[in-house]
PDB file of C-alpha atoms in Angstrom:
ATOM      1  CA  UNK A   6      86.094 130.856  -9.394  1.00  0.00           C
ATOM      2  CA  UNK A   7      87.381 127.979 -11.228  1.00  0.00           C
ATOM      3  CA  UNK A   8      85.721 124.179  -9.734  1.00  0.00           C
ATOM      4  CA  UNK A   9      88.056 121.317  -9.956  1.00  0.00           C
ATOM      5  CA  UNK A  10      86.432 117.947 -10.791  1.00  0.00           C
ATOM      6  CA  UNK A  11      86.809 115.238  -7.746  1.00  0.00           C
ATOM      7  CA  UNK A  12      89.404 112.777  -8.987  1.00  0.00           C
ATOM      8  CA  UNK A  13      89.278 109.759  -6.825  1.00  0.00           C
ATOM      9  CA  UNK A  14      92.619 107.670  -6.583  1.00  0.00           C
ATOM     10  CA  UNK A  15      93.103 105.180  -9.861  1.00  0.00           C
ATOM     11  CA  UNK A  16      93.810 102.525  -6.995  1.00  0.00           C
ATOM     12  CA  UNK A  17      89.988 102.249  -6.544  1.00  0.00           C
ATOM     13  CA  UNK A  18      89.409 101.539 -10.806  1.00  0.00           C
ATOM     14  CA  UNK A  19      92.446  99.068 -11.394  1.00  0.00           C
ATOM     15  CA  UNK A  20      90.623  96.309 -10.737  1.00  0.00           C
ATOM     16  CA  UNK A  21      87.785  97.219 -12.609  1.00  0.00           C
ATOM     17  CA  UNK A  22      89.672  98.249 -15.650  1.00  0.00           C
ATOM     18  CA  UNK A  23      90.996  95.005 -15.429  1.00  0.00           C
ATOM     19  CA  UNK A  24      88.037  92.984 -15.962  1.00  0.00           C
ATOM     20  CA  UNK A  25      86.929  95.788 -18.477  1.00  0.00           C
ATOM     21  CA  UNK A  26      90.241  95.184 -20.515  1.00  0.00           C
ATOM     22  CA  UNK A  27      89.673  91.197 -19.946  1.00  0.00           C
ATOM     23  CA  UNK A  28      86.686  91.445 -22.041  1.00  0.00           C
ATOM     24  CA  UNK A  29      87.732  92.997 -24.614  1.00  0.00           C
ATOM     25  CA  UNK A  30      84.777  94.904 -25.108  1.00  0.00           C
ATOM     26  CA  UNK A  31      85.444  98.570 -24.833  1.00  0.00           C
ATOM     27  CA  UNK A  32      82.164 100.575 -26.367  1.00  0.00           C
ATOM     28  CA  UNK A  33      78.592  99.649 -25.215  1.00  0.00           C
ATOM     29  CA  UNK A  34      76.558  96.768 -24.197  1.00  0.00           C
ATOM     30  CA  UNK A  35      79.759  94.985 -22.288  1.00  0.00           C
ATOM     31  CA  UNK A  36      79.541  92.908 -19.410  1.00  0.00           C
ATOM     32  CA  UNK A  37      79.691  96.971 -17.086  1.00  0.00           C
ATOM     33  CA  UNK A  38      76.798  98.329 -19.510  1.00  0.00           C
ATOM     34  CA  UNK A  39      74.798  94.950 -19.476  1.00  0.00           C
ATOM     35  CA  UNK A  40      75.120  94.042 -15.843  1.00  0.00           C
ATOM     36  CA  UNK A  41      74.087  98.337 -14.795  1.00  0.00           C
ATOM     37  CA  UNK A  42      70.822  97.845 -17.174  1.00  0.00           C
ATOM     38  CA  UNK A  43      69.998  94.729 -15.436  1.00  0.00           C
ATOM     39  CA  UNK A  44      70.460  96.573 -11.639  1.00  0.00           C
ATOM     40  CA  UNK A  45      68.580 100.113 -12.587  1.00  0.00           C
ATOM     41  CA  UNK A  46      65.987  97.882 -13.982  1.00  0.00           C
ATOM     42  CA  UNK A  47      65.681  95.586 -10.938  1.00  0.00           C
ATOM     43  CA  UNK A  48      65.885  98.630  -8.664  1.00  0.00           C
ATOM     44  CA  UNK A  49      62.841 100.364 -10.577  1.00  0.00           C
ATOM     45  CA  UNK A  50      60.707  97.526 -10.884  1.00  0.00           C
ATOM     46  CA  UNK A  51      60.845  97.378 -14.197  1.00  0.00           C
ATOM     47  CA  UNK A  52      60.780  94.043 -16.964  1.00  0.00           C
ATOM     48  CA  UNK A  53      62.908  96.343 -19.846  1.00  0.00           C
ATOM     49  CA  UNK A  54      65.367  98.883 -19.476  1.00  0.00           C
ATOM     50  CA  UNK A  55      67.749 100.466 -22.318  1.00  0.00           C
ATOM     51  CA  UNK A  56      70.990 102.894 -22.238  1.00  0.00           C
ATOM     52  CA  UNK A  57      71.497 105.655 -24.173  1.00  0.00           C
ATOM     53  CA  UNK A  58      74.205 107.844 -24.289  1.00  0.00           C
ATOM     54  CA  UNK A  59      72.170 111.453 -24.555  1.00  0.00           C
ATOM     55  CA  UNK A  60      68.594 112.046 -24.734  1.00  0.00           C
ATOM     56  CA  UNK A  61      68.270 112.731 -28.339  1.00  0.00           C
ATOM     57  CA  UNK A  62      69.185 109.301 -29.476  1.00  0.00           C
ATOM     58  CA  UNK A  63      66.538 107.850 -26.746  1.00  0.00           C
ATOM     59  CA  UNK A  64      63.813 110.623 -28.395  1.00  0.00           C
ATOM     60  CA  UNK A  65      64.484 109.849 -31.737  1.00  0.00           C
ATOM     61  CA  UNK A  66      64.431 105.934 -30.926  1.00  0.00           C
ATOM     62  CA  UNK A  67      61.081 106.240 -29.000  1.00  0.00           C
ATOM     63  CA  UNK A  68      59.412 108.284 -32.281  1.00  0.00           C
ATOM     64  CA  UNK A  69      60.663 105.250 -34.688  1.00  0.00           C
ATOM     65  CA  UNK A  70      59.831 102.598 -32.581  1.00  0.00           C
ATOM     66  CA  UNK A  71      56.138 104.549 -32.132  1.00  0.00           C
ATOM     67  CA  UNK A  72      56.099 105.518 -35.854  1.00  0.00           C
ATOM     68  CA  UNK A  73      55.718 108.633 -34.800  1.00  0.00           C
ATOM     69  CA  UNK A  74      56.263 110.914 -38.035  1.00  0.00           C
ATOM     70  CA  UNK A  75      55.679 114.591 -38.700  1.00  0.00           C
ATOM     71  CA  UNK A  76      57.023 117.278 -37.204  1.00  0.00           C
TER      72      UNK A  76
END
């Protein structure tokens, strides 16, 4: 049985594709990515919060920024 993905009506984007086009800022950390990090970290309580796009990249970040080496 094949599951179609929910597809809710492009009425309810337009007008945030609008401000998204506006800024001209189409990949990350525009005013959408910036303004979500500051939200999830308010909702958790926490100072610092960071984005990444799959866990790998937030991994391999955490091991540098540790200077964690080795296998």
């Amino acid at each position: 049985m094949l599951l179609n993905p929910l597809f809710l009506h492009i009425e309810e984007f337009i007008d945030s594709l609008k401000k998204i086009w506006s800024s001209r800022i189409l990949t990350n950390n525009g005013p959408f990515h910036k303004e979500f990090e500051e939200t999830l970290a308010s909702y958790l309580g926490v100072k610092y919060l960071s984005l990444f796009s799959n866990g790998t990249l937030a991994l391999i970040t955490a091991l540098q920024a540790l200077r964690i080496t080795g296998r």
